[in-house]
Coordinates of C-alpha atoms in Angstrom, one line a residue:
Chain O
E1 CA 12.7 13.6 -2.8
P2 CA 13.8 10.0 -2.2
E3 CA 11.6 7.4 -3.7
V4 CA 11.1 3.6 -4.1
T5 CA 11.9 2.4 -7.6
Q6 CA 10.8 -0.9 -9.2
T7 CA 11.9 -2.8 -12.3
P8 CA 10.6 -3.9 -14.7
S9 CA 7.4 -1.9 -15.0
H10 CA 5.7 -4.7 -16.8
Q11 CA 6.7 -8.4 -17.0
V12 CA 5.0 -11.0 -19.2
T13 CA 5.8 -14.6 -18.5
Q14 CA 4.6 -18.1 -19.3
M15 CA 2.9 -20.2 -16.6
G16 CA 5.5 -22.3 -14.8
Q17 CA 8.3 -19.9 -15.4
E18 CA 10.3 -18.2 -12.6
V19 CA 10.2 -14.4 -12.3
I20 CA 12.2 -12.0 -10.2
L21 CA 10.8 -8.6 -9.4
R22 CA 13.3 -5.9 -8.3
C23 CA 13.0 -3.0 -6.0
V24 CA 15.3 -0.3 -4.7
P25 CA 13.9 0.9 -1.4
I26 CA 14.6 4.4 0.0
S27 CA 18.2 4.4 1.2
N28 CA 18.5 4.3 5.0
H29 CA 15.1 2.7 5.4
L30 CA 15.1 -0.5 7.5
Y31 CA 11.8 -2.2 6.7
F32 CA 10.9 -3.5 3.3
Y33 CA 7.6 -4.9 2.1
W34 CA 5.9 -6.6 -0.9
Y35 CA 2.2 -6.1 -1.6
R36 CA 0.1 -7.2 -4.5
Q37 CA -3.1 -5.9 -6.1
I38 CA -5.1 -8.2 -8.4
L39 CA -7.0 -6.2 -10.9
G40 CA -10.2 -4.7 -9.3
Q41 CA -9.3 -6.0 -5.8
K42 CA -7.7 -4.7 -2.6
V43 CA -4.0 -4.2 -2.1
E44 CA -2.9 -7.3 -0.1
F45 CA 0.2 -7.7 2.1
L46 CA 2.6 -10.4 1.1
V47 CA 5.8 -10.1 3.2
S48 CA 7.8 -7.8 5.4
F49 CA 11.6 -7.9 5.7
Y50 CA 13.8 -6.5 8.5
N51 CA 17.4 -7.0 9.5
N52 CA 18.0 -9.5 6.7
E53 CA 15.1 -11.8 7.5
I54 CA 11.4 -12.1 7.0
S55 CA 9.5 -10.5 9.9
E56 CA 6.0 -11.2 8.8
K57 CA 4.3 -13.0 5.9
S58 CA 0.7 -13.6 4.9
E59 CA -1.1 -16.8 3.8
I60 CA -0.5 -15.8 0.2
F61 CA 3.3 -15.9 0.7
D62 CA 3.7 -19.7 0.3
D63 CA 6.8 -21.7 -0.7
Q64 CA 6.4 -20.4 -4.3
F65 CA 7.6 -17.0 -3.1
S66 CA 10.9 -15.9 -1.7
V67 CA 12.5 -12.5 -0.9
E68 CA 16.1 -11.5 -0.8
R69 CA 18.3 -8.5 -0.2
P70 CA 21.3 -9.5 -2.3
D71 CA 23.2 -6.3 -1.7
G72 CA 22.9 -3.0 0.2
S73 CA 20.3 -1.5 -2.2
N74 CA 18.2 -4.1 -3.9
F75 CA 15.2 -6.0 -2.6
T76 CA 13.8 -8.8 -4.7
L77 CA 10.7 -10.9 -4.9
K78 CA 11.0 -14.3 -6.6
I79 CA 8.1 -16.4 -7.8
R80 CA 9.4 -19.9 -8.6
S81 CA 6.8 -21.3 -10.8
T82 CA 4.2 -18.8 -11.8
K83 CA 0.5 -19.5 -12.0
L84 CA -2.2 -17.7 -13.9
E85 CA -3.6 -16.4 -10.6
D86 CA -0.2 -14.7 -9.8
S87 CA -1.1 -12.0 -12.4
A88 CA -1.3 -8.8 -10.5
M89 CA 0.4 -5.5 -9.8
Y90 CA 3.2 -6.0 -7.3
F91 CA 4.2 -3.1 -5.1
C92 CA 7.4 -2.7 -3.1
A93 CA 7.4 -0.4 -0.1
S94 CA 9.8 0.7 2.5
R95 CA 9.7 2.4 5.9
G96 CA 12.3 4.2 7.9
G97 CA 12.0 2.4 11.2
D98 CA 13.9 5.2 12.9
G99 CA 11.1 5.8 15.4
I100 CA 10.4 9.2 13.8
T101 CA 8.3 8.4 10.8
D102 CA 6.1 5.4 10.3
T103 CA 5.0 6.2 6.8
Q104 CA 5.3 3.4 4.3
Y105 CA 6.4 4.6 0.9
F106 CA 5.4 2.6 -2.2
G107 CA 7.0 2.1 -5.5
P108 CA 5.3 2.5 -8.9
G109 CA 4.7 -1.2 -9.1
T110 CA 5.5 -4.1 -11.5
R111 CA 2.6 -5.4 -13.5
L112 CA 3.0 -9.2 -13.8
T113 CA 1.0 -11.0 -16.5
V114 CA 1.1 -14.8 -16.5
L115 CA 0.0 -16.4 -19.8
Chain D
K1 CA -8.9 -10.4 11.1
Q2 CA -8.9 -6.7 10.4
E3 CA -11.4 -5.6 7.7
V4 CA -11.3 -2.1 6.2
T5 CA -14.2 -0.7 4.3
Q6 CA -14.5 2.5 2.3
I7 CA -17.8 4.2 1.4
P8 CA -18.7 5.3 -1.1
A9 CA -17.0 3.1 -3.7
A10 CA -17.2 6.0 -6.2
L11 CA -18.0 9.7 -6.0
S12 CA -18.4 12.3 -8.6
V13 CA -18.4 16.0 -7.6
P14 CA -18.2 19.4 -9.5
E15 CA -14.9 21.3 -9.1
G16 CA -14.7 23.5 -6.1
E17 CA -16.8 21.3 -3.8
N18 CA -15.6 20.2 -0.4
L19 CA -16.0 16.4 0.1
V20 CA -15.6 13.7 2.7
L21 CA -14.3 10.1 2.1
N22 CA -15.0 7.5 4.7
C23 CA -13.0 4.6 6.0
S24 CA -14.1 2.1 8.7
F25 CA -12.2 -0.7 10.3
T26 CA -13.4 -3.6 12.5
D27 CA -10.5 -3.9 15.0
S28 CA -9.8 -0.7 16.9
A29 CA -6.4 -2.0 18.1
I30 CA -4.5 0.0 15.5
Y31 CA -1.1 1.6 15.6
N32 CA -1.7 4.1 12.8
L33 CA -3.8 4.8 9.7
Q34 CA -2.5 6.0 6.4
W35 CA -4.4 7.6 3.5
F36 CA -3.1 7.0 -0.1
R37 CA -3.9 8.2 -3.5
Q38 CA -3.7 5.9 -6.5
D39 CA -3.9 7.1 -10.1
P40 CA -5.0 4.5 -12.7
G41 CA -2.3 1.9 -13.3
K42 CA 0.1 3.7 -11.0
G43 CA 1.6 3.2 -7.6
L44 CA 0.4 4.5 -4.2
T45 CA 1.2 8.0 -3.1
S46 CA 1.1 8.5 0.7
L47 CA -1.1 11.5 1.6
L48 CA -1.4 11.5 5.4
L49 CA -0.5 9.3 8.3
I50 CA -2.4 9.5 11.6
Q51 CA -1.0 7.8 14.7
S52 CA -3.5 6.0 17.0
S53 CA -3.0 8.7 19.6
Q54 CA -3.8 11.6 17.2
R55 CA -7.3 12.9 16.3
E56 CA -6.4 14.5 13.0
Q57 CA -3.7 15.5 10.5
T58 CA -3.6 18.2 7.9
S59 CA -1.7 18.7 4.7
G60 CA -2.7 21.5 2.4
R61 CA -6.3 21.0 1.3
L62 CA -6.5 17.6 3.0
N63 CA -7.6 16.9 6.5
A64 CA -7.8 13.4 7.9
S65 CA -9.5 12.5 11.2
L66 CA -9.4 9.4 13.3
D67 CA -11.9 8.1 15.8
K68 CA -10.2 4.9 17.0
S69 CA -12.9 3.8 19.4
S70 CA -15.6 3.8 16.8
G71 CA -13.3 2.4 14.1
R72 CA -13.6 5.3 11.7
S73 CA -11.5 7.8 9.7
T74 CA -12.5 10.5 7.3
L75 CA -10.5 12.3 4.6
Y76 CA -11.8 15.8 4.0
I77 CA -10.8 17.4 0.7
A78 CA -11.4 21.2 0.5
A79 CA -12.1 23.0 -2.8
S80 CA -11.7 20.0 -5.0
Q81 CA -9.9 20.2 -8.3
P82 CA -9.9 18.0 -11.4
G83 CA -6.4 17.0 -10.5
D84 CA -7.7 15.4 -7.4
S85 CA -9.4 12.7 -9.5
A86 CA -8.0 9.4 -8.4
T87 CA -8.7 6.4 -6.2
Y88 CA -8.2 7.1 -2.5
L89 CA -7.2 4.2 -0.2
C90 CA -7.1 4.0 3.5
A91 CA -4.9 1.4 5.2
V92 CA -4.5 0.5 8.9
R93 CA -1.5 -0.9 10.7
Q94 CA -2.4 -3.1 13.6
T95 CA -0.7 -2.7 17.0
G96 CA 2.2 -5.2 17.1
A97 CA 2.2 -5.8 13.4
N98 CA 4.2 -4.4 10.5
N99 CA 1.9 -4.6 7.5
L100 CA -1.0 -2.5 6.3
F101 CA -4.6 -3.7 5.8
F102 CA -6.1 -1.8 2.9
G103 CA -9.6 -0.7 2.2
T104 CA -11.5 -1.2 -1.1
G105 CA -10.9 2.4 -2.1
T106 CA -13.1 5.3 -3.2
R107 CA -12.8 6.4 -6.9
L108 CA -13.2 10.2 -7.0
T109 CA -14.0 12.1 -10.1
V110 CA -13.9 15.9 -10.0
I111 CA -15.8 17.4 -12.9
P112 CA -14.4 20.7 -14.3

């Protein structure tokens, strides 16, 4: 069964450093998402991406964050200058957008630890 | 802004029991509702999706219902097993939006 994959599974970085989290959505899906979950808190929406541009973003997704689909398979989230409060589990998700299925499929997550 | 709440926060049941998990949302203008399972330190596994026009969906021992007008959904798990132990999350997608609003989750423990 097709699945969303994410790398790395765990990333440790120093405050102020840039990080790039990578995702490979399910092939032939058209909508891509990033969510995050701070330990013990709700899963929160960050950004959605469709047709090579951001379609929606939350208040959390400020100028520190950017997303890119550099090729036909990868979808990345970049945090320019990490802060302690960016420590969280980051989930990538994708959705078909074919009008048949609306299910969002999530990857296993990348645990980001900012020291 | 949509708020999604799940009660109870934690539930412990003996193996074999049937159980119900609750989800409530404040804005009834939803497009669909999805139930997920999350194992500790892991990703989210989609269990069921109910469109706003539907009343229920079933998959194996799982049955999810939706009452949009009252802002409620329930997930019914029949004949619970220790392997069902996990956190269950509900998430709603608003009409006209793309993203999901998640609930706080119910941590389920099924005791052998």
